[in-house]
Coordinates of N, CA and C in Angstrom, one line a residue:
A17 N 233.7 177.6 33.7 CA 233.6 178.9 33.0 C 232.3 178.9 32.1
N18 N 232.1 177.8 31.4 CA 230.9 177.8 30.5 C 229.6 177.9 31.3
W19 N 229.6 177.2 32.4 CA 228.4 177.2 33.3 C 228.1 178.6 33.8
K20 N 229.1 179.3 34.2 CA 228.9 180.7 34.7 C 228.4 181.6 33.6
I21 N 228.9 181.5 32.4 CA 228.4 182.3 31.2 C 227.0 181.9 31.0
W22 N 226.6 180.6 30.9 CA 225.3 180.2 30.7 C 224.3 180.7 31.8
R23 N 224.8 180.6 33.0 CA 223.9 181.0 34.2 C 223.7 182.5 34.2
D24 N 224.7 183.3 34.0 CA 224.5 184.7 34.0 C 223.6 185.2 32.8
D25 N 223.8 184.6 31.7 CA 222.9 184.9 30.5 C 221.4 184.5 30.9
A26 N 221.2 183.3 31.4 CA 219.9 182.9 31.8 C 219.2 183.8 32.8
V27 N 220.0 184.2 33.8 CA 219.5 185.1 34.9 C 219.0 186.4 34.2
E28 N 219.8 186.9 33.3 CA 219.5 188.2 32.7 C 218.2 188.0 31.8
Q29 N 218.1 186.9 31.1 CA 216.9 186.7 30.3 C 215.7 186.6 31.2
I30 N 215.8 186.0 32.3 CA 214.6 185.9 33.2 C 214.3 187.2 33.8
K31 N 215.3 188.0 34.3 CA 215.0 189.3 34.9 C 214.3 190.2 33.9
R32 N 214.7 190.1 32.6 CA 214.0 191.0 31.6 C 212.5 190.6 31.5
Q33 N 212.1 189.5 31.8 CA 210.7 189.0 31.7 C 209.9 189.3 32.9
L34 N 210.5 189.7 34.0 CA 209.8 189.9 35.3 C 209.1 191.3 35.2
P35 N 207.9 191.4 35.7 CA 207.2 192.7 35.7 C 207.8 193.6 36.8
P36 N 207.6 194.9 36.6 CA 208.1 195.8 37.6 C 207.6 195.5 39.0
F37 N 208.3 195.7 40.0 CA 207.9 195.4 41.4 C 207.5 194.0 41.7
Y38 N 208.2 193.0 40.9 CA 207.9 191.6 41.1 C 208.3 191.2 42.6
V39 N 207.4 190.4 43.2 CA 207.6 189.9 44.5 C 208.0 188.4 44.4
P40 N 209.2 188.0 44.9 CA 209.6 186.6 44.7 C 208.7 185.6 45.4
I41 N 208.6 184.4 44.8 CA 207.8 183.4 45.4 C 208.4 183.0 46.7
S42 N 207.5 183.0 47.8 CA 208.0 182.7 49.1 C 207.3 181.6 49.8
E43 N 206.4 180.9 49.1 CA 205.7 179.7 49.6 C 205.9 178.5 48.6
P44 N 205.7 177.3 49.1 CA 205.8 176.2 48.2 C 205.0 176.3 46.9
C45 N 205.6 175.9 45.8 CA 204.9 176.2 44.5 C 205.3 175.0 43.6
N46 N 204.2 174.4 42.9 CA 204.4 173.4 41.9 C 204.8 174.1 40.6
V47 N 205.6 173.4 39.8 CA 206.1 173.9 38.5 C 205.9 172.9 37.4
R48 N 205.6 173.5 36.2 CA 205.5 172.7 35.0 C 206.7 173.1 34.2
L49 N 207.5 172.2 33.7 CA 208.7 172.5 32.8 C 208.4 171.8 31.5
A50 N 208.6 172.6 30.4 CA 208.5 172.1 29.1 C 209.9 172.3 28.5
Y51 N 210.7 171.3 28.5 CA 212.1 171.4 28.1 C 212.3 171.0 26.7
V52 N 213.0 171.9 25.9 CA 213.3 171.7 24.5 C 214.8 171.6 24.3
A53 N 215.3 170.5 24.0 CA 216.8 170.3 23.8 C 217.1 170.8 22.4
G54 N 218.3 171.3 22.2 CA 218.8 171.8 20.9 C 219.6 170.7 20.1
D55 N 219.8 169.6 20.8 CA 220.4 168.5 20.1 C 219.9 167.2 20.8
R56 N 220.3 166.1 20.3 CA 219.8 164.8 20.7 C 220.6 164.1 21.7
R57 N 221.5 164.8 22.4 CA 222.4 164.2 23.4 C 221.5 163.7 24.6
R58 N 222.0 162.7 25.2 CA 221.3 162.2 26.4 C 221.4 163.3 27.5
R59 N 220.3 163.5 28.3 CA 220.2 164.5 29.3 C 220.0 163.9 30.7
D60 N 220.5 164.6 31.7 CA 220.3 164.2 33.1 C 219.2 165.1 33.7
F61 N 218.0 164.7 33.8 CA 216.9 165.5 34.2 C 217.2 166.2 35.6
P62 N 217.7 165.5 36.6 CA 217.9 166.2 37.9 C 218.9 167.3 37.8
A63 N 219.9 167.2 36.9 CA 220.9 168.3 36.7 C 220.3 169.4 36.0
I64 N 219.4 169.2 35.0 CA 218.7 170.3 34.3 C 217.8 171.0 35.3
V65 N 217.0 170.3 36.1 CA 216.2 171.0 37.1 C 217.0 171.8 38.1
D66 N 218.1 171.2 38.6 CA 219.0 171.9 39.5 C 219.5 173.2 38.9
A67 N 219.9 173.2 37.7 CA 220.4 174.4 37.0 C 219.3 175.4 36.9
I68 N 218.1 175.0 36.5 CA 217.0 175.9 36.3 C 216.6 176.5 37.7
W69 N 216.5 175.7 38.7 CA 216.2 176.2 40.0 C 217.2 177.2 40.5
H70 N 218.5 176.9 40.3 CA 219.6 177.8 40.7 C 219.4 179.2 40.0
V71 N 219.1 179.2 38.8 CA 218.9 180.4 38.0 C 217.7 181.2 38.5
L72 N 216.6 180.5 38.8 CA 215.4 181.1 39.3 C 215.7 181.8 40.6
E73 N 216.4 181.1 41.5 CA 216.7 181.7 42.8 C 217.7 182.9 42.6
R74 N 218.7 182.8 41.8 CA 219.6 183.9 41.6 C 219.0 185.1 40.9
A75 N 217.9 184.9 40.1 CA 217.2 185.9 39.4 C 216.1 186.5 40.3
A76 N 216.0 186.0 41.6 CA 215.0 186.5 42.6 C 213.6 186.2 42.1
V77 N 213.4 185.1 41.4 CA 212.0 184.7 41.1 C 211.4 184.0 42.3
V78 N 212.3 183.3 43.0 CA 211.9 182.5 44.2 C 212.9 182.8 45.3
R79 N 212.5 182.9 46.5 CA 213.4 183.2 47.6 C 214.4 182.1 47.9
D80 N 213.8 180.9 47.8 CA 214.6 179.7 48.1 C 214.2 178.6 47.1
D81 N 215.1 178.0 46.3 CA 214.7 177.1 45.3 C 214.1 175.8 45.9
A82 N 214.2 175.6 47.2 CA 213.6 174.4 47.8 C 212.1 174.5 47.9
L83 N 211.6 175.7 47.6 CA 210.1 175.9 47.6 C 209.5 175.4 46.3
L84 N 210.3 175.1 45.3 CA 209.8 174.7 44.0 C 209.8 173.2 43.8
W85 N 208.8 172.7 43.2 CA 208.6 171.2 43.0 C 208.1 171.0 41.6
V86 N 208.8 170.1 40.8 CA 208.3 169.8 39.5 C 207.1 168.9 39.7
S87 N 205.9 169.3 39.2 CA 204.7 168.4 39.2 C 204.4 167.9 37.8
E88 N 205.0 168.5 36.8 CA 204.7 168.0 35.4 C 205.9 168.5 34.6
S89 N 206.3 167.6 33.7 CA 207.4 168.0 32.8 C 207.2 167.3 31.4
S90 N 207.9 167.9 30.5 CA 207.9 167.3 29.1 C 209.2 167.6 28.5
R91 N 209.6 166.9 27.5 CA 210.8 167.1 26.8 C 210.6 166.8 25.3
R92 N 211.4 167.6 24.5 CA 211.4 167.4 23.1 C 212.6 167.9 22.5
F93 N 212.8 167.8 21.2 CA 214.0 168.3 20.5 C 213.6 169.3 19.4
D94 N 214.3 170.4 19.4 CA 214.1 171.4 18.3 C 215.5 172.1 18.1
K95 N 216.1 171.7 17.0 CA 217.5 172.2 16.8 C 217.5 173.8 16.7
Y96 N 216.4 174.3 16.2 CA 216.3 175.8 15.9 C 215.7 176.6 17.1
A97 N 215.0 176.0 18.0 CA 214.4 176.7 19.1 C 214.5 176.0 20.4
P98 N 215.7 175.8 20.9 CA 215.9 175.1 22.2 C 215.5 176.1 23.4
G99 N 215.2 175.6 24.5 CA 214.8 176.4 25.6 C 214.0 175.7 26.6
V100 N 213.4 176.4 27.5 CA 212.5 175.8 28.5 C 211.4 176.8 28.8
T101 N 210.2 176.3 28.9 CA 209.0 177.1 29.3 C 208.7 176.7 30.8
I102 N 208.7 177.7 31.7 CA 208.5 177.4 33.1 C 207.1 178.0 33.5
T103 N 206.2 177.2 34.0 CA 204.9 177.6 34.4 C 204.8 177.3 35.9
F104 N 204.5 178.4 36.6 CA 204.3 178.2 38.1 C 202.8 178.0 38.3
L105 N 202.5 176.9 39.0 CA 201.1 176.4 39.1 C 200.5 176.9 40.5

């Protein structure tokens, strides 16, 4: 239940940022992820990427999340500003 609430909220946040008449990515694309955790818990990077890719596909940013590939990533901690910056290269 928590996952679905998080996913639906994340999808809506992304959809609000897309320009009008956005065309989903339909070719292989490298991605840079700048991940900011809100706490210092240990994180499973593959699970984070899987969740983000799932949201991007559900928000119609990409036609198939298999087209995305992490080519660069970073992580840090900020209790007051957690999130992720996604850059398509």
